[in-house]
Amino acid sequence: MSRSSVHLKPFAVLCTCAAFSLVMMGGCPFFDDLFNSNSNTNANANANDNADDNANDNEKVTGNTGLTGSYVGSERCSLCHNNTHAKWAETLHSKALESLEEIGQDKNPNCITCHTVGYGQSGGFVDRETTNALAGVGCEACHGPGKDHVNNIEDESLRPPKSIAASVCGACHTGEHQPNYDDWLTSRHAEIQPSLVEEFAEGTNASSCGVCHSGDVFVAKLNGETVGADYLEGKTEEELNPITCAVCHDPHQKTENAAAPEDGRDYQLRFAQIKYTTPSTSLADAQDGTRFNLCGQCHHARNRVWTDSSREPHPSDQVNVFFGEIPLPDSDPTPIVASRASVHLNTAEQCSTCHVVRKPFEQDIAPAVSGHTFEVNFDGCVDCHGTAEIAEAKFNALKVEFDFRAELVLEALDEWATNNDIDGKGTNSWEFTSEGGPASSGQAKIPNEIKKARYLYYYVVQGGGNGVHNPDFVREALVRALEYAETAPARLP
Ligand code: HEC
Ligand code: HEC
Ligand code: HEC
Ligand code: HEC
Ligand code: HEC
Ligand code: HEC
Ligand code: HEC
Ligand code: HEC
Ligand code: HEC
């Protein structure tokens, strides 16, 4: 299908563009239809002024006489949800039928399903002539039919669901052309740790762990709701939403947060894909999402500094490693490793450069790559490292070095533990309590050098991507950790 078959549709552009029609309500004949057949409002006295001109311009007739079922069309929602509608009208969702018209596929039933509201269902889209308000991915494509709500806005039980379930988006973002949902399903973002599923259901930990592990909590907080520990009480695993599409994507508006979207696109990311941050050693800064990019909203440090003994650092500190920062205790603000930003800081999309690499559909044997497994894709390295193979080889070499240095640290820690057994714990004597190390009385006997070494070890082993997130910083951290472990004094009395 050639792009030259694209025909201009001044009418469609002028009148289905809802942002425009908000201002020009009176000028669009479909409003006439809509209002006369479905609503008591008589907002458009001069509705027919331009109708004939427009119709002559492009011979396309639109109307809404077919809107007799449970779908009412996005324009109806705009009467009350004006802001949301105006922003949505600028998104590609609102223009999804135009995309088919541009290539002459707007009558193809195999295509219309995902480019309109409710096609094939009772009361759903049929054609522009009869159900124009259901063209494109309208409000009711995600919220379901709105008639009952519109007829009785007071009744809360009739309000459309506002689910952030990935399956809502997955109904359309699936298949070999746009496999985002299929790929996401295989990612760790589609999971919630089983232990957390239980704790959430029991009514605990929603506020402390849910901010990163529960999509429901994350979005509720974005919407300014207050979230208590019991926010998810009683929810089954099926009802809990992990890191779903609507966690990273704003369902309603363009955001201009993408670093380099393709022509005319936006991706509707909720947070900036790129953010530059000056390294800081404050614990509050290390867990302050506003300093970080989209991925860094959750992939940042949590609570712990080297003086803590009960638990190792949480394995979520990738963005801190990327910027080359380690939080310090207020009691001893001396850096344990110098801050140092990554050589990969200037990658075109930061984290997504390597973790969300996309390729369009070519043919059946080369289906689209959506990048939504979030696994590293070495194709993302070619701009700077030549080929994917070279980059992968370079990464493997770094990994060997990383493993070797990390092993040296472990050996030094074990050696210290063998010489300084606490509580009869053997080589575990250097460990955090949660990792099988001594209880708190025993922890008090571990000197600061060992505490620094073990903290650094966990910090980079869990957040360093085998060194690649910040090669020189991770190297330095493991060198320092080895020094601390090797120069540590005997256990304290
Ligand atoms: C006549 C006014 C009116 C119209 C038309 C209208 N709504 Fe609403 N809607 C409301 C009010 C009032 C609320 C409750 C207050 C709020 O949450 O803003 C609401 C709430 C909602 C909610 C939130 C539900 C919740 O649980 O918080 C959604 C989603 C929604 N409407 C979607 C729609 C959609 C989709 C349409 C079009 C099919 C629509 N509305 C048309 C007035 C309207
Ligand atoms: C009814 C089918 C349908 C549903 C449901 C749907 N989408 Fe889409 N989406 C589309 C189509 C079709 C396009 C392409 C529109 C075009 O360019 O013509 C699209 C485009 C997008 C884009 C690209 C926007 C841009 O500016 O680059 C994003 C991001 C997106 N959808 C996210 C979502 C999310 C998140 C959800 C769920 C909350 C969702 N979609 C639900 C069909 C759907
Ligand atoms: C299963 C749902 C589904 C079906 C069926 C479907 N599409 Fe789409 N289409 C989408 C989604 C989702 C997007 C957005 C893709 C993205 O941004 O990743 C899209 C985007 C598009 C775009 C705009 C983006 C681009 O690639 O230029 C065109 C054009 C398009 N589809 C044409 C078609 C045609 C032609 C058919 C029928 C042969 C069709 N679609 C069938 C879901 C669908
Ligand atoms: C691509 C899917 C999608 C489309 C299209 C969509 N919504 Fe939503 N909407 C959502 C999701 C997901 C949520 C819950 C997440 C959130 O609040 O950001 C939501 C939340 C809402 C809410 C409650 C929270 C708020 O923002 O006040 C309202 C009201 C609403 N939508 C109205 C609309 C209206 C009106 C339209 C059409 C102009 C629309 N939506 C189009 C997916 C969608
Ligand atoms: C700042 C955001 C954030 C908070 C808060 C948070 N986590 Fe996590 N957690 C993550 C991220 C991101 C990962 C994935 C890191 C990885 O696998 O590299 C993760 C991983 C995990 C894992 C898997 C560990 C592994 O080795 O695979 C468990 C279990 C876990 N978290 C439990 C919790 C519990 C329990 C809480 C609350 C006490 C919590 N998390 C709070 C972000 C967070
Ligand atoms: C962890 C965050 C995250 C989640 C979860 C997520 N996305 Fe995305 N998505 C992104 C990022 C980042 C990009 C931009 C990729 C780029 O710059 O090339 C993107 C791009 C897109 C695009 C536009 C590019 C394309 O593929 O055509 C669509 C459509 C999209 N996502 C749909 C979805 C859907 C559907 C889901 C849920 C099944 C989802 N996303 C879940 C982060 C996310
Ligand atoms: C809303 C919070 C949140 C956001 C935003 C987020 N993640 Fe995650 N991510 C998590 C959690 C939580 C896990 C661990 C899930 C589990 O296993 O329970 C995770 C897991 C991962 C994993 C798998 C780690 C492993 O050890 O296998 C990768 C890779 C990842 N995320 C990359 C990204 C990228 C890239 C982005 C940005 C495009 C991103 N994440 C945005 C919360 C988030
Ligand atoms: C924006 C450009 C850019 C991109 C994209 C990029 N890198 Fe790099 N990378 C660099 C620069 C600059 C250096 C430092 C000079 C060097 O060692 O080549 C570097 C260094 C490295 C090193 C060597 C570290 C050391 O000190 O031993 C590895 C390994 C590496 N990159 C892996 C990757 C991988 C894997 C990817 C893709 C997943 C990638 N890079 C993507 C620019 C980039
Ligand atoms: C230069 C490419 C590159 C960039 C940029 C990058 N990563 Fe990675 N990431 C990797 C590689 C390579 C791995 C290791 C994969 C493996 O071990 O097989 C990795 C691993 C991970 C993991 C798995 C757990 C771990 O730490 O080993 C998570 C989670 C992750 N990255 C998140 C992020 C986040 C968040 C960002 C942005 C702050 C980011 N990555 C930036 C290449 C990159």
GROMACS .gro file of N, CA and C in nm, residues 248-249 255-262 266-276 292-297 319 322-323 345 347-358 372 374:
model
  135
  248CYS      N    1   0.361   0.315   3.322
  248CYS     CA    2   0.462   0.392   3.249
  248CYS      C    3   0.401   0.488   3.147
  249HIS      N    4   0.282   0.452   3.095
  249HIS     CA    5   0.219   0.535   2.992
  249HIS      C    6   0.100   0.610   3.048
  255THR      N    7   0.280   1.365   2.638
  255THR     CA    8   0.353   1.418   2.753
  255THR      C    9   0.486   1.483   2.715
  256GLU      N   10   0.531   1.457   2.593
  256GLU     CA   11   0.662   1.505   2.548
  256GLU      C   12   0.775   1.457   2.636
  257ASN      N   13   0.758   1.340   2.697
  257ASN     CA   14   0.863   1.284   2.782
  257ASN      C   15   0.957   1.189   2.709
  258ALA      N   16   0.920   1.150   2.587
  258ALA     CA   17   1.008   1.059   2.513
  258ALA      C   18   1.128   1.137   2.461
  259ALA      N   19   1.246   1.072   2.460
  259ALA     CA   20   1.368   1.142   2.420
  259ALA      C   21   1.371   1.168   2.270
  260ALA      N   22   1.331   1.071   2.192
  260ALA     CA   23   1.340   1.087   2.047
  260ALA      C   24   1.229   1.008   1.978
  261PRO      N   25   1.104   1.051   1.995
  261PRO     CA   26   0.995   0.976   1.933
  261PRO      C   27   1.000   0.989   1.783
  262GLU      N   28   0.948   0.886   1.714
  262GLU     CA   29   0.941   0.895   1.569
  262GLU      C   30   0.845   1.008   1.532
  266ASP      N   31   0.456   1.024   2.022
  266ASP     CA   32   0.487   1.082   2.153
  266ASP      C   33   0.520   0.972   2.255
  267TYR      N   34   0.455   0.859   2.242
  267TYR     CA   35   0.468   0.743   2.332
  267TYR      C   36   0.400   0.763   2.467
  268GLN      N   37   0.357   0.885   2.497
  268GLN     CA   38   0.279   0.911   2.617
  268GLN      C   39   0.344   0.859   2.746
  269LEU      N   40   0.474   0.878   2.759
  269LEU     CA   41   0.543   0.832   2.880
  269LEU      C   42   0.513   0.926   2.998
  270ARG      N   43   0.491   0.868   3.113
  270ARG     CA   44   0.453   0.949   3.229
  270ARG      C   45   0.570   1.031   3.285
  271PHE      N   46   0.690   0.981   3.265
  271PHE     CA   47   0.808   1.051   3.318
  271PHE      C   48   0.912   1.064   3.208
  272ALA      N   49   1.003   1.157   3.225
  272ALA     CA   50   1.106   1.180   3.124
  272ALA      C   51   1.190   1.055   3.104
  273GLN      N   52   1.213   1.024   2.977
  273GLN     CA   53   1.295   0.908   2.946
  273GLN      C   54   1.442   0.935   2.981
  274ILE      N   55   1.477   1.064   2.977
  274ILE     CA   56   1.615   1.103   3.007
  274ILE      C   57   1.613   1.207   3.117
  275LYS      N   58   1.699   1.190   3.212
  275LYS     CA   59   1.714   1.295   3.313
  275LYS      C   60   1.859   1.293   3.360
  276TYR      N   61   1.918   1.409   3.366
  276TYR     CA   62   2.055   1.417   3.417
  276TYR      C   63   2.051   1.459   3.563
  292PHE      N   64   1.506   1.134   3.910
  292PHE     CA   65   1.541   1.030   3.815
  292PHE      C   66   1.445   1.020   3.696
  293ASN      N   67   1.488   0.941   3.598
  293ASN     CA   68   1.409   0.921   3.477
  293ASN      C   69   1.298   0.819   3.503
  294LEU      N   70   1.224   0.788   3.397
  294LEU     CA   71   1.111   0.694   3.406
  294LEU      C   72   1.146   0.567   3.484
  295CYS      N   73   1.250   0.499   3.439
  295CYS     CA   74   1.285   0.371   3.502
  295CYS      C   75   1.332   0.393   3.646
  296GLY      N   76   1.399   0.506   3.667
  296GLY     CA   77   1.451   0.538   3.800
  296GLY      C   78   1.343   0.570   3.902
  297GLN      N   79   1.216   0.578   3.859
  297GLN     CA   80   1.108   0.598   3.957
  297GLN      C   81   1.106   0.483   4.057
  319VAL      N   82   1.962   0.297   3.901
  319VAL     CA   83   1.978   0.437   3.857
  319VAL      C   84   2.085   0.508   3.941
  322PHE      N   85   2.408   0.401   3.799
  322PHE     CA   86   2.421   0.470   3.670
  322PHE      C   87   2.478   0.611   3.690
  323PHE      N   88   2.426   0.682   3.790
  323PHE     CA   89   2.477   0.816   3.816
  323PHE      C   90   2.601   0.812   3.905
  345LEU      N   91   2.606   0.749   3.031
  345LEU     CA   92   2.510   0.853   3.067
  345LEU      C   93   2.449   0.920   2.945
  347THR      N   94   2.381   0.799   2.653
  347THR     CA   95   2.308   0.715   2.559
  347THR      C   96   2.178   0.787   2.523
  348ALA      N   97   2.128   0.763   2.403
  348ALA     CA   98   2.019   0.845   2.348
  348ALA      C   99   1.892   0.841   2.433
  349GLU      N  100   1.867   0.729   2.499
  349GLU     CA  101   1.744   0.719   2.578
  349GLU      C  102   1.773   0.666   2.719
  350GLN      N  103   1.898   0.682   2.764
  350GLN     CA  104   1.942   0.627   2.894
  350GLN      C  105   1.898   0.480   2.906
  351CYS      N  106   1.827   0.444   3.012
  351CYS     CA  107   1.796   0.302   3.034
  351CYS      C  108   1.734   0.235   2.911
  352SER      N  109   1.639   0.305   2.845
  352SER     CA  110   1.569   0.240   2.733
  352SER      C  111   1.661   0.215   2.613
  353THR      N  112   1.772   0.283   2.604
  353THR     CA  113   1.865   0.260   2.492
  353THR      C  114   1.902   0.112   2.485
  354CYS      N  115   1.927   0.052   2.599
  354CYS     CA  116   1.970  -0.087   2.602
  354CYS      C  117   1.856  -0.182   2.640
  355HIS      N  118   1.754  -0.131   2.710
  355HIS     CA  119   1.649  -0.220   2.764
  355HIS      C  120   1.516  -0.214   2.690
  356VAL      N  121   1.491  -0.110   2.608
  356VAL     CA  122   1.365  -0.103   2.532
  356VAL      C  123   1.399  -0.073   2.386
  357VAL      N  124   1.455  -0.173   2.319
  357VAL     CA  125   1.498  -0.156   2.180
  357VAL      C  126   1.387  -0.209   2.088
  358ARG      N  127   1.349  -0.129   1.987
  358ARG     CA  128   1.236  -0.167   1.903
  358ARG      C  129   1.276  -0.184   1.758
  372HIS      N  130   0.947  -0.465   2.490
  372HIS     CA  131   0.875  -0.467   2.616
  372HIS      C  132   0.898  -0.591   2.702
  374PHE      N  133   1.193  -0.580   2.828
  374PHE     CA  134   1.283  -0.498   2.908
  374PHE      C  135   1.418  -0.565   2.932
   0.00000   0.00000   0.00000
